[in-house]
PDB file of C-alpha atoms in Angstrom:
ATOM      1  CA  UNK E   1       0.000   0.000   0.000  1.00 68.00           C
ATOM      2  CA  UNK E   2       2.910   2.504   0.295  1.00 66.00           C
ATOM      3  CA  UNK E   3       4.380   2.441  -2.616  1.00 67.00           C
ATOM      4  CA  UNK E   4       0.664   3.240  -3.932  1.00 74.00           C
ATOM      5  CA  UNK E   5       1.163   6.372  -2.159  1.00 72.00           C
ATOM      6  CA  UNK E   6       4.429   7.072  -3.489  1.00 67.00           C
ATOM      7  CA  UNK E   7       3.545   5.998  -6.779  1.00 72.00           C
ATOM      8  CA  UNK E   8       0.433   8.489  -6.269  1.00 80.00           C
ATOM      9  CA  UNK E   9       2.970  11.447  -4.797  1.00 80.00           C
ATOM     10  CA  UNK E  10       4.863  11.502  -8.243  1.00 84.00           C
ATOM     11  CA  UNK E  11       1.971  11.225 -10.254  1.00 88.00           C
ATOM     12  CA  UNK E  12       2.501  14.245 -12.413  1.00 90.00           C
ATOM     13  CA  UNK E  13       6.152  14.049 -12.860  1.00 92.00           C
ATOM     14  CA  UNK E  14       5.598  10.450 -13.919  1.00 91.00           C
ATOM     15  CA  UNK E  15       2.841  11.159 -16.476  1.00 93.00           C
ATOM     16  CA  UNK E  16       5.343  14.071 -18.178  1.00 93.00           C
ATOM     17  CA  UNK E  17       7.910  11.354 -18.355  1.00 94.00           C
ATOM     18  CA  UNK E  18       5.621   8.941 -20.017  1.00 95.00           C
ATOM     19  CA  UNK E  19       3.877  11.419 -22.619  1.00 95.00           C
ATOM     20  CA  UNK E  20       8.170  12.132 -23.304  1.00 95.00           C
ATOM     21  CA  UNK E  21       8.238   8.372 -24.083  1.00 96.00           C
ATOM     22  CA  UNK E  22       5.358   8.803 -26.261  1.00 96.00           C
ATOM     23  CA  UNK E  23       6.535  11.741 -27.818  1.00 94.00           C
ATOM     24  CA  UNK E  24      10.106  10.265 -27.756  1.00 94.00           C
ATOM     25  CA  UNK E  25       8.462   7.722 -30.250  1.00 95.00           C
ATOM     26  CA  UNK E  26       6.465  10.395 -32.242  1.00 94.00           C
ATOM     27  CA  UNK E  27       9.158  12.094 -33.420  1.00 91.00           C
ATOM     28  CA  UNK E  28      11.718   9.786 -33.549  1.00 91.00           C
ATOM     29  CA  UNK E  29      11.723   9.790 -37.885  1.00 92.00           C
ATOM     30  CA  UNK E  30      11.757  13.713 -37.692  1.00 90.00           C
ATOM     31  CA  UNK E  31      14.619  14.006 -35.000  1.00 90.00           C
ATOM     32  CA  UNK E  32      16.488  11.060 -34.226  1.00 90.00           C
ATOM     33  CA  UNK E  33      19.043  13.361 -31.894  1.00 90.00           C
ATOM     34  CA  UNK E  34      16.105  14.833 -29.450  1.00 92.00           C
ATOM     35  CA  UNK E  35      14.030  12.053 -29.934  1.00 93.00           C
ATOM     36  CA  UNK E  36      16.860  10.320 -28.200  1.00 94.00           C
ATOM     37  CA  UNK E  37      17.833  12.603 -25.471  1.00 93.00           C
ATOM     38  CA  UNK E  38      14.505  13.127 -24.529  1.00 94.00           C
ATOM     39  CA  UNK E  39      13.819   9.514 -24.082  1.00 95.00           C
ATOM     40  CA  UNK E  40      16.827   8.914 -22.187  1.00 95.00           C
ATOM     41  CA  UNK E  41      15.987  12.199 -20.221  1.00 95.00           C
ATOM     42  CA  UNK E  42      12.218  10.697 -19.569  1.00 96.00           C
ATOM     43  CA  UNK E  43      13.534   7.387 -18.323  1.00 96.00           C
ATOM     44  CA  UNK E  44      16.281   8.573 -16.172  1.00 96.00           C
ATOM     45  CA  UNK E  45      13.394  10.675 -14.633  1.00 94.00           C
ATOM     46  CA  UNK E  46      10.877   7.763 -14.221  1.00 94.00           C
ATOM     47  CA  UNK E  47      13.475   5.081 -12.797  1.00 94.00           C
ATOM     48  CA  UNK E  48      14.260   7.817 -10.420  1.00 94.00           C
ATOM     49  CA  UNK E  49      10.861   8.747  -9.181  1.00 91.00           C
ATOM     50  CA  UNK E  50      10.033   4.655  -8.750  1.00 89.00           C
ATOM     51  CA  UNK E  51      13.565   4.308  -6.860  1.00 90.00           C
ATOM     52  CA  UNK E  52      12.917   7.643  -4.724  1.00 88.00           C
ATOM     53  CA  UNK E  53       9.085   6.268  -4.040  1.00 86.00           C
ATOM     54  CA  UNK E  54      10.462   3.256  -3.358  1.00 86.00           C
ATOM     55  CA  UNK E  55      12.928   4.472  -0.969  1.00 87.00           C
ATOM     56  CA  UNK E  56      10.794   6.921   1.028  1.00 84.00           C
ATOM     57  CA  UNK E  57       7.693   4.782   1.177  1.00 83.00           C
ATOM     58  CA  UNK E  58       8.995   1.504   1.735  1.00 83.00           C
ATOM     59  CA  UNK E  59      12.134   1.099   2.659  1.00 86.00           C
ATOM     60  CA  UNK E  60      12.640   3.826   4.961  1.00 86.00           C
ATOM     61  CA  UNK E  61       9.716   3.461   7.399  1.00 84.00           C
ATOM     62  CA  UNK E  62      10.265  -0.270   7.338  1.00 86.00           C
ATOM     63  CA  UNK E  63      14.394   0.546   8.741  1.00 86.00           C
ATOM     64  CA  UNK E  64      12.352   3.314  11.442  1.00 85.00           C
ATOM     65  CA  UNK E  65       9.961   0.333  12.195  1.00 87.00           C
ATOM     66  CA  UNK E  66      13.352  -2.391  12.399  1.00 87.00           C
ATOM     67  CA  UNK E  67      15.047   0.096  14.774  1.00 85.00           C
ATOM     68  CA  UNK E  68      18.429  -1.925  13.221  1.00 82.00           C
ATOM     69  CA  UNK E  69      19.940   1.886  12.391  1.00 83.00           C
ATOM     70  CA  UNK E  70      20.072   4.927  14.721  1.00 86.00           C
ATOM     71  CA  UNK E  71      18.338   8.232  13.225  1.00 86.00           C
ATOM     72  CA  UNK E  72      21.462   9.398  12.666  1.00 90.00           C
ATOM     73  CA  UNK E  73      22.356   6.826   9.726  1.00 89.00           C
ATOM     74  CA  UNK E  74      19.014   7.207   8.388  1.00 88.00           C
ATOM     75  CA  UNK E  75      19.584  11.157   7.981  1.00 89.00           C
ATOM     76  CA  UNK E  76      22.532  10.315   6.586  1.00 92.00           C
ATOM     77  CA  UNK E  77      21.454   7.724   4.098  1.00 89.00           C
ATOM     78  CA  UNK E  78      18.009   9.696   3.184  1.00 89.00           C
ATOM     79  CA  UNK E  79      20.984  13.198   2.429  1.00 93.00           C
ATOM     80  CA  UNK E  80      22.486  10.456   0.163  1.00 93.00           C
ATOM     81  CA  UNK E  81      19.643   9.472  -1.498  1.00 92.00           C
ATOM     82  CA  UNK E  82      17.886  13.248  -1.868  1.00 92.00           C
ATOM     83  CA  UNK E  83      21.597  14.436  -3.275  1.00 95.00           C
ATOM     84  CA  UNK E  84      21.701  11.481  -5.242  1.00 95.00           C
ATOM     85  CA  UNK E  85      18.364  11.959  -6.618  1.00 94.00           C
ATOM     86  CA  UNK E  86      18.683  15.675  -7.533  1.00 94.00           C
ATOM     87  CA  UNK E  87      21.416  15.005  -9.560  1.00 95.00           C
ATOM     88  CA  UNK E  88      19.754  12.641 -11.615  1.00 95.00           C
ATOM     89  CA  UNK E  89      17.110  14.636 -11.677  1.00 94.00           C
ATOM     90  CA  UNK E  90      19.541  17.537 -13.242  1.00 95.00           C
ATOM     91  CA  UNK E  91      21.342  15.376 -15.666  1.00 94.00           C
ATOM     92  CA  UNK E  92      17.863  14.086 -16.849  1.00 94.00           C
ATOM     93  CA  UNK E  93      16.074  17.940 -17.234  1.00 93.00           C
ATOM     94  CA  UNK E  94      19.726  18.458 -18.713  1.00 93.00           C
ATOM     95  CA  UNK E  95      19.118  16.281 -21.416  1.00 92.00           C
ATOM     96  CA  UNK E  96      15.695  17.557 -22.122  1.00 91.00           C
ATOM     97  CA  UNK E  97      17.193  20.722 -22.494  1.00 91.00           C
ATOM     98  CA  UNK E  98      19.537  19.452 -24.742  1.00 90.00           C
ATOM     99  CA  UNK E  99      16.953  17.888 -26.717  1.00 89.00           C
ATOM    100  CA  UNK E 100      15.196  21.154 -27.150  1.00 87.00           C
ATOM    101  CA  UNK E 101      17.866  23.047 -28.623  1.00 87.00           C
ATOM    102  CA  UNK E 102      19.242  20.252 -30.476  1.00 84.00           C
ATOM    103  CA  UNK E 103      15.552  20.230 -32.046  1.00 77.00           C
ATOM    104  CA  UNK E 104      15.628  23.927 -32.821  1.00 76.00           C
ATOM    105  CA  UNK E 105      17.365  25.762 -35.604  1.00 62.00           C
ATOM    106  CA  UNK E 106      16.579  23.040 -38.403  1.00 60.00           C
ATOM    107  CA  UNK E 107      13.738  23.125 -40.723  1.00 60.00           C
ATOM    108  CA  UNK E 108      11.864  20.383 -41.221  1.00 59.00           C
ATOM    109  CA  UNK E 109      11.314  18.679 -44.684  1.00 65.00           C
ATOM    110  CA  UNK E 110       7.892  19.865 -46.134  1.00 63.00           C
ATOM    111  CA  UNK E 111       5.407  17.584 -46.332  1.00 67.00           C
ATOM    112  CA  UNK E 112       3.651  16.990 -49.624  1.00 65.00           C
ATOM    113  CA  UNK E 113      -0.025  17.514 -48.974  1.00 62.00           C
ATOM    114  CA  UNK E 114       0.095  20.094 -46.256  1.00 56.00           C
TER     115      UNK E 114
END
């Protein structure tokens, strides 16, 4: 049931990353090279929001419940995994970034029939 709630927390952020999948897919004739970094960014940002829901809503209060770590460790493990999880967070928005201004500047092939 937790990981329903943390699954339920990142809603949003995990429908953005799917509909990049999708659009990933869309345009990957068009623009290979941002149809690729945006599908690499949209993964890296949904394996990261199931790890991070994971961690918060399952495996930490299960190690408060075990009482096998002092608070102390937990801080420090939860600083690890919030640091750790912003950074993927910035290389993934990074790449979508990338992806955007890889995608601008060419013009696209007109289509017969438009």
């Amino acid at each position: 049931m937790q990981i329903l709630y943390g699954l339920l927390a990142n809603a949003p952020q995990m429908t953005a990353a799917i509909i990049g999948v999708v659009l990933a897919a869309v345009f990957w004739r068009r623009m290979p090279g941002p149809a690729l970094l945006l599908l690499l960014g949209s993964i890296i940002e949904m394996l990261v929001l199931l790890a991070s829901g994971w961690y918060h809503f399952v495996y930490l209060p299960a190690a408060v419940q075990a009482r096998e770590q002092t608070t102390i460790e937990l801080a420090r493990h939860a600083a690890v995994v919030g640091v750790a999880t912003s950074v993927l967070q910035g290389i993934a928005f990074g790449m979508l970034v990338w992806a955007v201004v890889a995608g601008r500047g060419r013009q696209l092939p007109a289509v017969a029939g438009r």
